[in-house]
Amino acid sequence: MAGNSSRRGAVRKSGTKKGQVAGSGGNRRRGLEGRGATPPAEARTKHPASRRAKLADKAAQNSGGRNGGGRQSGGRVASRKNDDGPEVVLGRNPVVECLRAGVPATALWVAVGTDSDERLKESVQRAADAGISILEVPRSDLDKLSANGLHQGLALQVPPYRYAHPDDLIGNARAQQEPALLVALDNITDPRNLGAVVRSVAAFGGHGVVIPQRRSASVSAVAWRTSAGAAARLPVARATNLTRTLKDWQTKGVTIVGLDAEGDTTLDNFDASGPVAIVVGSEGKGLSRLVRETCDSILSIPMAGPVESLNASVAAGVVLADIARQRRL
């Protein structure tokens, strides 16, 4: 009967018609208690990072247990791009260009039922020759990675680039018993410019490129493709603080030279016989204030035509070519 309940936790609440009411037995209190730290993204089964981790594991297992060749089924595509994680290149032209450039991919995904053409055949053949896993996946997996399904049934997974330490670049020059020729990029956010600079540094006997860790283009698949494979031969370092890295290089005898249209010296009068690091800024912002103040000198490129400035990668290529010419003499 109401009012005579002997159930555990029963209390009498005044102003109610029900009389004694059973409590929750402490369940509500326990529900308000903390549940501990949130598990990492890879441990949450429905999180994209978990799917990426599983996919990477499968790709590693498949590449380790086969010598290239036929397609394999299974595996799920997860994300287009993850900071410092695997990158996914979509589309037949981008994929085949990456494979031609020797980008170190780990998996090639082909959507089930995809119509074949010369680009797809070449991609599959190059992936097989390079020992890259070839996985057949549902088209819906690739649809999740692109707007309006513009993947053309083909995707390539590229692992994160392994950056060198800035000190390693100096060490490479000393190991070759040559005066260091380095390039530092400041405010360069276009990966195509980064790739073109890496290609020029490799072509003209440079020893490495350094980029800031923040607010800078990274060595992505686009940069790999633009470098035409030079990124595999030339070390690219990441600096936590670019200004601090340049000052450290100065203490090791490296002359820091910034590029600017209104420099205090011209390329015609520049002596590059000793260790030198060329600092290249963006077309719009140029060199940042602290980096500019750190430079030993500011170098300009004399131009005959009515052009105010050059593209960052073009300017770097011009200076590197002239330095290479001086050192050959």
XYZ file of C-alpha atoms in Angstrom:
329
model
C 0.000 0.000 0.000
C 1.054 3.599 -0.565
C 2.696 4.995 2.529
C 3.673 1.578 3.786
C 6.347 0.703 1.213
C 9.300 -1.163 2.662
C 11.343 -1.025 -0.521
C 14.971 -0.017 -0.105
C 15.487 3.696 -0.681
C 11.814 4.571 -0.212
C 11.368 8.079 1.162
C 8.362 10.208 1.958
C 8.075 13.343 -0.128
C 5.820 15.978 1.287
C 3.264 17.569 -0.984
C 2.795 14.495 -3.182
C -0.202 12.262 -3.544
C 1.871 9.156 -4.060
C 3.248 9.020 -0.553
C 6.540 7.193 -0.283
C 8.602 7.077 -3.505
C 11.382 4.597 -4.294
C 14.838 6.117 -4.833
C 17.229 5.288 -7.650
C 19.445 3.196 -5.405
C 22.399 5.445 -6.176
C 22.206 4.921 -9.947
C 21.707 8.591 -10.711
C 24.661 9.557 -8.548
C 26.886 7.022 -10.265
C 25.716 8.287 -13.632
C 27.073 11.717 -12.809
C 30.523 10.425 -11.920
C 33.361 10.813 -14.420
C 34.106 7.953 -16.789
C 37.835 8.561 -17.029
C 39.937 9.853 -19.896
C 38.537 9.768 -23.434
C 40.123 6.902 -25.405
C 42.426 7.890 -28.283
C 40.799 8.283 -31.686
C 42.367 5.046 -32.964
C 40.664 3.076 -30.146
C 37.154 4.312 -31.006
C 35.770 1.875 -33.551
C 33.495 4.388 -35.330
C 36.077 7.182 -35.526
C 37.723 7.855 -38.952
C 41.146 7.589 -37.341
C 40.350 4.017 -36.296
C 39.444 3.107 -39.872
C 42.636 4.758 -41.131
C 44.730 2.764 -38.681
C 43.093 -0.518 -39.688
C 43.553 0.316 -43.358
C 47.238 1.139 -42.873
C 47.742 -2.155 -41.020
C 46.109 -4.094 -43.831
C 48.163 -2.298 -46.461
C 51.364 -3.024 -44.549
C 50.459 -6.701 -44.206
C 49.544 -6.996 -47.879
C 52.687 -5.235 -49.092
C 54.842 -7.382 -46.834
C 53.318 -10.654 -47.955
C 53.280 -10.202 -51.723
C 55.636 -9.288 -54.556
C 53.212 -7.137 -56.539
C 50.828 -8.451 -59.156
C 47.130 -9.145 -58.908
C 44.497 -7.214 -57.065
C 43.369 -8.044 -53.587
C 39.978 -7.436 -52.087
C 39.265 -5.926 -48.713
C 40.301 -2.813 -46.845
C 38.311 0.360 -46.377
C 39.260 3.851 -47.417
C 38.890 6.402 -44.662
C 40.156 9.940 -45.010
C 41.422 12.277 -47.686
C 44.206 13.903 -45.654
C 45.350 13.748 -42.067
C 48.006 16.072 -40.617
C 51.268 14.134 -40.398
C 49.363 11.019 -41.426
C 48.734 9.084 -44.644
C 47.448 11.116 -47.586
C 45.012 9.893 -50.217
C 45.477 11.034 -53.830
C 42.310 10.832 -55.925
C 41.783 10.739 -59.687
C 43.440 8.880 -62.540
C 45.771 11.653 -63.731
C 47.078 12.569 -60.220
C 47.543 8.911 -59.317
C 49.458 7.944 -62.442
C 51.616 11.089 -62.179
C 52.518 10.225 -58.577
C 53.465 6.691 -59.589
C 55.557 7.981 -62.500
C 57.388 10.324 -60.113
C 58.208 7.459 -57.768
C 56.098 8.660 -54.844
C 56.525 5.989 -52.117
C 52.898 4.892 -51.933
C 51.686 2.041 -49.759
C 48.374 1.104 -51.399
C 46.466 1.588 -54.650
C 42.684 1.374 -54.355
C 40.543 0.480 -57.369
C 36.752 0.746 -57.077
C 34.777 -2.379 -57.935
C 33.344 -2.194 -61.458
C 35.597 0.658 -62.622
C 35.948 1.002 -66.400
C 39.497 0.439 -67.516
C 41.575 2.815 -69.635
C 45.278 3.397 -70.340
C 45.796 5.456 -67.171
C 44.257 2.818 -64.933
C 46.243 0.034 -66.609
C 49.473 1.992 -66.239
C 48.708 2.765 -62.587
C 48.076 -0.885 -61.781
C 51.183 -1.989 -63.673
C 53.441 0.592 -62.005
C 52.030 -0.236 -58.577
C 52.615 -3.943 -59.181
C 56.190 -3.335 -60.363
C 56.888 -1.218 -57.260
C 55.427 -3.818 -54.884
C 52.533 -1.550 -53.853
C 49.427 -3.298 -52.559
C 46.523 -3.171 -55.029
C 43.190 -3.336 -53.226
C 39.715 -3.608 -54.729
C 37.236 -1.619 -52.613
C 33.536 -0.648 -52.845
C 32.926 2.532 -54.841
C 31.113 4.004 -51.839
C 34.426 4.046 -49.923
C 35.980 6.335 -52.519
C 32.802 8.430 -52.730
C 33.332 9.447 -49.102
C 36.691 10.971 -49.970
C 35.713 13.308 -52.792
C 33.069 15.851 -53.700
C 30.570 14.511 -56.261
C 32.503 11.255 -56.577
C 35.325 12.790 -58.661
C 37.778 10.019 -57.851
C 37.291 8.192 -61.193
C 37.481 4.877 -59.357
C 41.149 5.247 -58.387
C 42.974 6.371 -55.217
C 46.525 6.149 -53.916
C 47.632 6.135 -50.280
C 50.862 8.032 -49.598
C 52.560 7.639 -46.187
C 53.703 10.686 -44.198
C 57.074 12.096 -45.251
C 60.015 11.471 -42.918
C 61.621 14.845 -42.308
C 65.292 15.277 -41.479
C 66.664 17.419 -38.661
C 68.139 20.814 -39.691
C 71.531 19.755 -38.273
C 71.556 16.805 -40.661
C 71.723 19.166 -43.641
C 74.978 20.681 -42.396
C 76.274 17.184 -41.691
C 75.519 16.092 -45.279
C 77.589 18.953 -46.694
C 80.514 18.214 -44.373
C 80.380 14.516 -45.225
C 80.747 15.411 -48.915
C 83.551 17.873 -48.064
C 81.736 20.676 -49.868
C 80.664 24.154 -48.764
C 77.042 23.913 -47.682
C 74.372 25.069 -50.120
C 71.007 25.135 -48.350
C 67.595 26.685 -48.981
C 65.152 27.807 -46.290
C 61.544 28.565 -47.186
C 59.680 31.275 -45.285
C 55.910 31.761 -45.761
C 55.781 29.330 -48.702
C 52.361 27.678 -48.500
C 51.984 26.256 -52.028
C 53.221 22.634 -52.161
C 53.976 23.054 -55.879
C 56.468 25.798 -55.055
C 58.010 23.547 -52.420
C 58.329 20.681 -54.884
C 59.850 22.934 -57.545
C 62.419 24.302 -55.064
C 63.379 20.785 -53.961
C 63.862 19.847 -57.610
C 66.079 22.908 -58.256
C 68.197 22.315 -55.122
C 68.804 18.713 -56.180
C 69.612 19.766 -59.754
C 72.215 22.378 -58.761
C 74.077 20.405 -56.107
C 72.359 21.688 -52.971
C 72.430 19.751 -49.714
C 68.894 20.212 -48.421
C 65.807 22.320 -47.806
C 64.374 23.443 -44.483
C 60.771 24.509 -43.911
C 58.982 25.812 -40.809
C 56.822 23.381 -38.885
C 53.862 25.772 -38.954
C 52.305 27.960 -41.630
C 54.181 26.234 -44.401
C 53.563 23.796 -47.206
C 54.523 20.233 -46.319
C 55.949 17.439 -48.430
C 52.603 16.158 -49.647
C 51.830 14.101 -52.737
C 51.535 17.340 -54.740
C 55.036 18.403 -53.665
C 56.359 14.902 -54.414
C 54.875 15.041 -57.900
C 56.232 18.528 -58.641
C 59.702 17.559 -57.457
C 59.729 14.775 -60.082
C 61.050 12.336 -57.479
C 63.824 14.645 -56.186
C 62.221 14.542 -52.732
C 63.382 10.936 -52.493
C 67.030 11.959 -52.977
C 67.259 15.322 -51.220
C 66.622 15.683 -47.452
C 63.925 18.113 -46.368
C 64.094 19.229 -42.734
C 61.453 20.769 -40.507
C 62.374 23.568 -38.100
C 60.298 24.250 -35.004
C 61.527 27.850 -35.151
C 63.015 28.955 -38.466
C 64.706 32.061 -37.050
C 66.415 30.030 -34.326
C 67.592 27.473 -36.902
C 69.097 30.192 -39.106
C 70.922 31.697 -36.122
C 72.275 28.270 -35.224
C 73.564 27.853 -38.777
C 75.295 31.235 -38.506
C 77.264 30.004 -35.503
C 78.440 27.099 -37.685
C 79.845 29.411 -40.339
C 76.908 29.509 -42.756
C 76.090 32.851 -44.400
C 72.341 33.537 -44.374
C 71.128 35.371 -47.477
C 67.534 36.465 -47.993
C 65.953 37.044 -51.411
C 64.114 40.319 -51.967
C 63.573 42.622 -54.932
C 65.021 45.550 -52.933
C 68.146 43.885 -51.592
C 71.381 45.545 -50.515
C 73.413 43.506 -53.025
C 72.738 41.942 -56.402
C 73.313 38.444 -57.659
C 76.060 39.745 -59.988
C 78.142 40.860 -56.985
C 77.416 37.950 -54.671
C 80.265 35.634 -53.658
C 78.921 32.149 -52.929
C 82.210 30.313 -52.524
C 81.610 29.658 -48.817
C 78.774 27.882 -46.975
C 75.518 29.694 -47.721
C 71.809 29.316 -47.006
C 69.342 31.058 -49.329
C 66.095 32.164 -47.638
C 63.117 32.441 -49.986
C 59.918 34.242 -48.981
C 56.503 34.200 -50.615
C 55.554 36.501 -53.493
C 52.961 38.329 -51.449
C 54.336 38.551 -47.902
C 58.019 38.186 -48.686
C 60.373 37.501 -45.799
C 58.955 37.737 -42.281
C 60.412 40.474 -40.084
C 62.451 38.276 -37.729
C 63.844 36.164 -40.556
C 64.802 39.281 -42.509
C 66.588 40.759 -39.500
C 68.499 37.492 -39.047
C 69.880 37.478 -42.600
C 73.499 38.589 -43.105
C 72.530 40.228 -46.376
C 69.551 40.671 -48.693
C 70.069 39.617 -52.294
C 68.167 40.854 -55.343
C 68.081 39.436 -58.867
C 68.766 42.037 -61.588
C 66.065 41.955 -64.262
C 66.014 43.683 -67.633
C 62.268 43.612 -68.251
C 59.418 45.470 -66.518
C 58.688 42.564 -64.141
C 58.582 43.478 -60.454
C 59.203 40.027 -59.024
C 59.605 36.357 -59.845
C 57.761 33.324 -58.586
C 59.411 32.008 -55.412
C 60.542 28.736 -56.959
C 61.771 30.478 -60.115
C 63.799 32.989 -58.061
C 65.343 30.159 -56.049
C 66.245 28.308 -59.255
C 67.930 31.397 -60.754
C 70.072 31.970 -57.652
C 70.974 28.299 -57.293
C 71.997 28.080 -60.946
C 74.303 31.094 -60.563
C 75.855 29.698 -57.378
C 76.463 26.367 -59.128
C 78.139 28.265 -61.993
C 80.413 30.136 -59.572
C 81.468 26.936 -57.849
C 82.308 25.217 -61.120
C 84.797 27.925 -62.053
